mmCIF file of C-alpha atoms in Angstrom:
data_model
loop_
_atom_site.group_PDB
_atom_site.id
_atom_site.type_symbol
_atom_site.label_atom_id
_atom_site.label_comp_id
_atom_site.label_asym_id
_atom_site.label_seq_id
_atom_site.Cartn_x
_atom_site.Cartn_y
_atom_site.Cartn_z
ATOM 1 C CA UNK A 618 1.418 17.473 -40.652
ATOM 2 C CA UNK A 619 1.183 20.595 -38.501
ATOM 3 C CA UNK A 620 2.124 19.799 -34.916
ATOM 4 C CA UNK A 621 0.548 21.825 -32.129
ATOM 5 C CA UNK A 622 1.314 22.214 -28.451
ATOM 6 C CA UNK A 623 2.762 19.527 -26.237
ATOM 7 C CA UNK A 624 -0.106 17.888 -24.326
ATOM 8 C CA UNK A 625 1.757 15.337 -22.260
ATOM 9 C CA UNK A 626 5.008 13.494 -21.797
ATOM 10 C CA UNK A 627 5.912 10.038 -20.528
ATOM 11 C CA UNK A 628 9.039 7.990 -19.950
ATOM 12 C CA UNK A 629 9.682 7.421 -23.648
ATOM 13 C CA UNK A 630 7.149 9.429 -25.698
ATOM 14 C CA UNK A 631 5.534 12.848 -26.056
ATOM 15 C CA UNK A 632 1.976 13.654 -27.128
ATOM 16 C CA UNK A 633 1.237 16.703 -29.299
ATOM 17 C CA UNK A 634 -1.982 18.354 -30.349
ATOM 18 C CA UNK A 635 -2.910 18.074 -34.022
ATOM 19 C CA UNK A 636 -6.531 19.272 -33.924
ATOM 20 C CA UNK A 637 -9.711 18.731 -31.904
ATOM 21 C CA UNK A 638 -9.949 15.073 -32.947
ATOM 22 C CA UNK A 639 -6.385 13.785 -33.202
ATOM 23 C CA UNK A 640 -3.044 13.836 -31.395
ATOM 24 C CA UNK A 641 0.448 12.774 -32.395
ATOM 25 C CA UNK A 642 2.293 10.416 -30.069
ATOM 26 C CA UNK A 643 6.014 10.451 -30.865
ATOM 27 C CA UNK A 644 8.744 8.329 -29.298
ATOM 28 C CA UNK A 645 11.826 10.194 -28.112
ATOM 29 C CA UNK A 646 14.197 7.222 -27.937
ATOM 30 C CA UNK A 647 14.079 5.702 -31.405
ATOM 31 C CA UNK A 648 11.422 3.078 -30.666
ATOM 32 C CA UNK A 649 9.246 1.773 -33.490
ATOM 33 C CA UNK A 650 5.512 2.378 -33.084
ATOM 34 C CA UNK A 651 4.443 0.378 -36.130
ATOM 35 C CA UNK A 652 4.148 -2.886 -34.173
ATOM 36 C CA UNK A 653 1.428 -1.364 -31.992
ATOM 37 C CA UNK A 654 -0.878 -0.413 -34.862
ATOM 38 C CA UNK A 655 -2.156 -3.872 -35.866
ATOM 39 C CA UNK A 656 -2.657 -4.817 -32.213
ATOM 40 C CA UNK A 657 -4.720 -1.714 -31.496
ATOM 41 C CA UNK A 658 -6.746 -2.195 -34.683
ATOM 42 C CA UNK A 659 -7.409 -5.818 -33.730
ATOM 43 C CA UNK A 660 -8.469 -4.878 -30.203
ATOM 44 C CA UNK A 661 -10.712 -2.087 -31.454
ATOM 45 C CA UNK A 662 -12.429 -4.506 -33.845
ATOM 46 C CA UNK A 663 -12.881 -6.872 -30.897
ATOM 47 C CA UNK A 664 -14.655 -4.173 -28.893
ATOM 48 C CA UNK A 665 -11.868 -3.465 -26.407
ATOM 49 C CA UNK A 666 -11.514 0.223 -25.421
ATOM 50 C CA UNK A 667 -8.417 1.606 -27.148
ATOM 51 C CA UNK A 668 -7.910 4.954 -28.907
ATOM 52 C CA UNK A 669 -8.853 5.014 -32.575
ATOM 53 C CA UNK A 670 -5.939 5.165 -35.005
ATOM 54 C CA UNK A 671 -5.703 7.961 -37.553
ATOM 55 C CA UNK A 672 -3.952 7.899 -40.933
ATOM 56 C CA UNK A 673 -0.228 8.566 -40.841
ATOM 57 C CA UNK A 674 1.067 11.248 -43.220
ATOM 58 C CA UNK A 675 3.975 10.533 -45.547
ATOM 59 C CA UNK A 676 6.201 12.674 -43.316
ATOM 60 C CA UNK A 677 5.599 10.487 -40.256
ATOM 61 C CA UNK A 678 8.535 8.622 -38.778
ATOM 62 C CA UNK A 679 8.569 5.042 -37.439
ATOM 63 C CA UNK A 680 8.093 6.352 -33.909
ATOM 64 C CA UNK A 681 4.896 8.262 -34.746
ATOM 65 C CA UNK A 682 1.263 7.330 -34.136
ATOM 66 C CA UNK A 683 -1.821 9.414 -34.894
ATOM 67 C CA UNK A 684 -4.353 8.684 -32.165
ATOM 68 C CA UNK A 685 -7.855 9.723 -31.201
ATOM 69 C CA UNK A 686 -7.776 12.721 -28.876
ATOM 70 C CA UNK A 687 -9.295 11.588 -25.595
ATOM 71 C CA UNK A 688 -10.953 13.942 -23.128
ATOM 72 C CA UNK A 689 -10.846 13.195 -19.434
ATOM 73 C CA UNK A 690 -8.409 12.558 -16.589
ATOM 74 C CA UNK A 691 -6.244 9.506 -16.217
ATOM 75 C CA UNK A 692 -7.269 7.017 -13.566
ATOM 76 C CA UNK A 693 -4.151 8.083 -11.657
ATOM 77 C CA UNK A 694 -5.258 11.725 -11.641
ATOM 78 C CA UNK A 695 -8.738 10.728 -10.446
ATOM 79 C CA UNK A 696 -7.314 8.577 -7.663
ATOM 80 C CA UNK A 697 -5.017 11.370 -6.496
ATOM 81 C CA UNK A 698 -7.850 13.935 -6.537
ATOM 82 C CA UNK A 699 -10.155 11.596 -4.637
ATOM 83 C CA UNK A 700 -12.774 11.531 -7.393
ATOM 84 C CA UNK A 701 -12.138 7.785 -7.710
ATOM 85 C CA UNK A 702 -11.739 5.536 -4.673
ATOM 86 C CA UNK A 703 -9.353 2.623 -4.290
ATOM 87 C CA UNK A 704 -12.080 -0.022 -4.384
ATOM 88 C CA UNK A 705 -13.629 1.452 -7.528
ATOM 89 C CA UNK A 706 -10.236 1.850 -9.169
ATOM 90 C CA UNK A 707 -9.164 -1.710 -8.376
ATOM 91 C CA UNK A 708 -12.454 -3.078 -9.747
ATOM 92 C CA UNK A 709 -11.919 -1.089 -12.951
ATOM 93 C CA UNK A 710 -8.330 -2.327 -13.380
ATOM 94 C CA UNK A 711 -9.348 -5.940 -12.744
ATOM 95 C CA UNK A 712 -12.194 -5.663 -15.251
ATOM 96 C CA UNK A 713 -9.958 -4.111 -17.922
ATOM 97 C CA UNK A 714 -7.454 -6.950 -17.509
ATOM 98 C CA UNK A 715 -10.160 -9.634 -17.513
ATOM 99 C CA UNK A 716 -11.852 -8.182 -20.597
ATOM 100 C CA UNK A 717 -8.537 -7.898 -22.431
ATOM 101 C CA UNK A 718 -7.775 -11.527 -21.720
ATOM 102 C CA UNK A 719 -10.991 -12.665 -23.391
ATOM 103 C CA UNK A 720 -9.520 -11.513 -26.718
ATOM 104 C CA UNK A 721 -7.763 -14.417 -28.493
ATOM 105 C CA UNK A 722 -4.162 -13.954 -29.564
ATOM 106 C CA UNK A 723 -3.772 -12.455 -33.007
ATOM 107 C CA UNK A 724 -0.671 -14.401 -34.055
ATOM 108 C CA UNK A 725 0.131 -17.128 -31.518
ATOM 109 C CA UNK A 726 -1.003 -20.675 -32.244
ATOM 110 C CA UNK A 727 -1.215 -21.447 -28.525
ATOM 111 C CA UNK A 728 -4.936 -21.444 -27.614
ATOM 112 C CA UNK A 729 -4.103 -20.279 -24.075
ATOM 113 C CA UNK A 730 -2.272 -17.149 -25.227
ATOM 114 C CA UNK A 731 -3.974 -13.761 -25.203
ATOM 115 C CA UNK A 732 -3.170 -10.162 -26.073
ATOM 116 C CA UNK A 733 -1.186 -8.673 -23.164
ATOM 117 C CA UNK A 734 -0.700 -4.993 -22.350
ATOM 118 C CA UNK A 735 2.175 -5.494 -19.860
ATOM 119 C CA UNK A 736 1.971 -1.929 -18.513
ATOM 120 C CA UNK A 737 -1.664 -1.612 -17.460
ATOM 121 C CA UNK A 738 -1.642 0.765 -14.492
ATOM 122 C CA UNK A 739 -3.674 3.863 -13.519
ATOM 123 C CA UNK A 740 -1.497 6.206 -15.567
ATOM 124 C CA UNK A 741 -2.375 4.289 -18.725
ATOM 125 C CA UNK A 742 -6.150 4.409 -18.323
ATOM 126 C CA UNK A 743 -8.051 7.482 -19.515
ATOM 127 C CA UNK A 744 -11.461 8.065 -17.942
ATOM 128 C CA UNK A 745 -13.595 9.464 -20.768
ATOM 129 C CA UNK A 746 -17.300 10.233 -20.905
ATOM 130 C CA UNK A 747 -17.733 6.921 -22.752
ATOM 131 C CA UNK A 748 -15.840 4.915 -20.155
ATOM 132 C CA UNK A 749 -12.226 3.921 -19.479
ATOM 133 C CA UNK A 750 -9.841 3.700 -22.435
ATOM 134 C CA UNK A 751 -6.483 1.903 -22.223
ATOM 135 C CA UNK A 752 -3.552 3.757 -23.771
ATOM 136 C CA UNK A 753 0.175 3.129 -24.423
ATOM 137 C CA UNK A 754 0.472 -0.283 -26.068
ATOM 138 C CA UNK A 755 4.238 -0.013 -26.539
ATOM 139 C CA UNK A 756 4.922 -3.137 -24.434
ATOM 140 C CA UNK A 757 2.184 -5.320 -25.896
ATOM 141 C CA UNK A 758 2.896 -8.997 -26.546
ATOM 142 C CA UNK A 759 0.985 -12.255 -26.702
ATOM 143 C CA UNK A 760 1.262 -14.766 -23.891
ATOM 144 C CA UNK A 761 -0.273 -16.033 -20.633
ATOM 145 C CA UNK A 762 -2.756 -13.652 -18.962
ATOM 146 C CA UNK A 763 -1.150 -14.307 -15.570
ATOM 147 C CA UNK A 764 1.957 -12.431 -16.742
ATOM 148 C CA UNK A 765 -0.173 -9.353 -17.434
ATOM 149 C CA UNK A 766 -1.796 -9.582 -14.010
ATOM 150 C CA UNK A 767 1.634 -9.942 -12.427
ATOM 151 C CA UNK A 768 2.948 -6.856 -14.209
ATOM 152 C CA UNK A 769 0.035 -4.693 -13.077
ATOM 153 C CA UNK A 770 0.336 -5.874 -9.472
ATOM 154 C CA UNK A 771 4.125 -5.457 -9.442
ATOM 155 C CA UNK A 772 3.985 -1.929 -10.870
ATOM 156 C CA UNK A 773 1.549 -0.894 -8.146
ATOM 157 C CA UNK A 774 3.611 -2.671 -5.492
ATOM 158 C CA UNK A 775 6.775 -0.835 -6.544
ATOM 159 C CA UNK A 776 5.024 2.451 -5.835
ATOM 160 C CA UNK A 777 3.490 1.121 -2.622
ATOM 161 C CA UNK A 778 6.898 0.199 -1.127
ATOM 162 C CA UNK A 779 8.688 3.360 -2.264
ATOM 163 C CA UNK A 780 9.177 5.630 0.779
ATOM 164 C CA UNK A 781 10.197 8.564 -1.415
ATOM 165 C CA UNK A 782 6.878 9.073 -3.227
ATOM 166 C CA UNK A 783 3.659 10.587 -1.850
ATOM 167 C CA UNK A 784 1.578 8.135 -3.915
ATOM 168 C CA UNK A 785 2.771 5.128 -1.900
ATOM 169 C CA UNK A 786 -0.249 4.969 0.402
ATOM 170 C CA UNK A 787 -2.650 5.385 -2.513
ATOM 171 C CA UNK A 788 -0.947 2.608 -4.457
ATOM 172 C CA UNK A 789 -1.268 0.275 -1.470
ATOM 173 C CA UNK A 790 -4.941 1.261 -1.078
ATOM 174 C CA UNK A 791 -5.450 0.230 -4.714
ATOM 175 C CA UNK A 792 -3.339 -2.920 -4.540
ATOM 176 C CA UNK A 793 -4.983 -4.437 -1.464
ATOM 177 C CA UNK A 794 -8.498 -4.737 -2.955
ATOM 178 C CA UNK A 795 -7.104 -5.547 -6.407
ATOM 179 C CA UNK A 796 -5.318 -8.742 -5.389
ATOM 180 C CA UNK A 797 -8.466 -10.729 -4.412
ATOM 181 C CA UNK A 798 -10.037 -9.692 -7.720
ATOM 182 C CA UNK A 799 -7.021 -10.975 -9.628
ATOM 183 C CA UNK A 800 -7.114 -14.183 -7.578
ATOM 184 C CA UNK A 801 -10.676 -14.722 -8.791
ATOM 185 C CA UNK A 802 -9.272 -14.740 -12.337
ATOM 186 C CA UNK A 803 -6.682 -17.483 -11.627
ATOM 187 C CA UNK A 804 -4.340 -15.196 -9.730
ATOM 188 C CA UNK A 805 -0.596 -14.755 -10.145
ATOM 189 C CA UNK A 806 1.502 -17.947 -10.066
ATOM 190 C CA UNK A 807 5.030 -17.539 -8.715
ATOM 191 C CA UNK A 808 6.678 -18.219 -12.084
ATOM 192 C CA UNK A 809 4.760 -15.375 -13.720
ATOM 193 C CA UNK A 810 5.590 -12.997 -10.875
ATOM 194 C CA UNK A 811 9.274 -13.900 -11.313
ATOM 195 C CA UNK A 812 9.002 -13.282 -15.058
ATOM 196 C CA UNK A 813 7.371 -9.905 -14.440
ATOM 197 C CA UNK A 814 10.124 -8.967 -11.994
ATOM 198 C CA UNK A 815 12.796 -9.866 -14.546
ATOM 199 C CA UNK A 816 11.085 -7.730 -17.177
ATOM 200 C CA UNK A 817 10.832 -4.783 -14.809
ATOM 201 C CA UNK A 818 14.511 -5.104 -13.895
ATOM 202 C CA UNK A 819 15.439 -5.032 -17.586
ATOM 203 C CA UNK A 820 13.340 -1.944 -18.343
ATOM 204 C CA UNK A 821 15.810 0.745 -19.518
ATOM 205 C CA UNK A 822 13.504 3.613 -18.503
ATOM 206 C CA UNK A 823 13.630 2.682 -14.811
ATOM 207 C CA UNK A 824 16.048 4.355 -12.424
ATOM 208 C CA UNK A 825 18.440 2.328 -10.237
ATOM 209 C CA UNK A 826 16.346 3.339 -7.211
ATOM 210 C CA UNK A 827 13.203 1.920 -8.854
ATOM 211 C CA UNK A 828 14.969 -1.294 -9.828
ATOM 212 C CA UNK A 829 16.161 -1.688 -6.236
ATOM 213 C CA UNK A 830 12.529 -1.863 -5.079
ATOM 214 C CA UNK A 831 11.574 -4.805 -7.291
ATOM 215 C CA UNK A 832 12.507 -7.465 -4.749
ATOM 216 C CA UNK A 833 10.478 -5.879 -1.954
ATOM 217 C CA UNK A 834 7.590 -5.255 -4.337
ATOM 218 C CA UNK A 835 7.655 -8.895 -5.482
ATOM 219 C CA UNK A 836 7.558 -10.051 -1.880
ATOM 220 C CA UNK A 837 4.520 -7.857 -1.244
ATOM 221 C CA UNK A 838 2.651 -9.230 -4.267
ATOM 222 C CA UNK A 839 3.518 -12.788 -3.224
ATOM 223 C CA UNK A 840 2.295 -12.132 0.323
ATOM 224 C CA UNK A 841 -0.976 -10.632 -0.882
ATOM 225 C CA UNK A 842 -1.421 -13.535 -3.315
ATOM 226 C CA UNK A 843 -1.315 -15.730 -0.192
#
């Protein structure tokens, strides 16, 4: 496997060019990517927009994934540039969550459980010529859809209440129209918001300053859930 230039980097993984069709996503912190593969294959077979998986070479490590090379900006980049407005972005996020939660759980015997992304925010949506594609399934689990909605809302709220970041106003402009759309899909019960907050607080990639904002962000989501 010949690895090309670094294309992007996140909190825990880097993405490298392989060729015009494929990229290598490699974890930096010893995480295992193999649990994501069957979930992404299952979602792809169900018609949900995820990157195609490529064959792993023998030399690949447990933190490696070969993924379809996607062309286009992230939703976050489009929101920042103004090419995508807050109302349009919130409608897209709500639709991606709602569509995901129509897919039955792959393993759970609970008929109410669904596939959850648990990190579905504008930075994890690629806007391709064929439509939005959801990336980074490292946090995926099966469970109640309300937990997924709570995580998305809380992530946006953490940015919205952070006075240090220039994206705060944009995050609030996305969150405000998103909340009524999530309410139309059964909303965010308090117990699921509390569970999302606990998960965010336990996230090892978050800084102490980010963790300190979780309480205020939770209060904002609760207020907007009204």
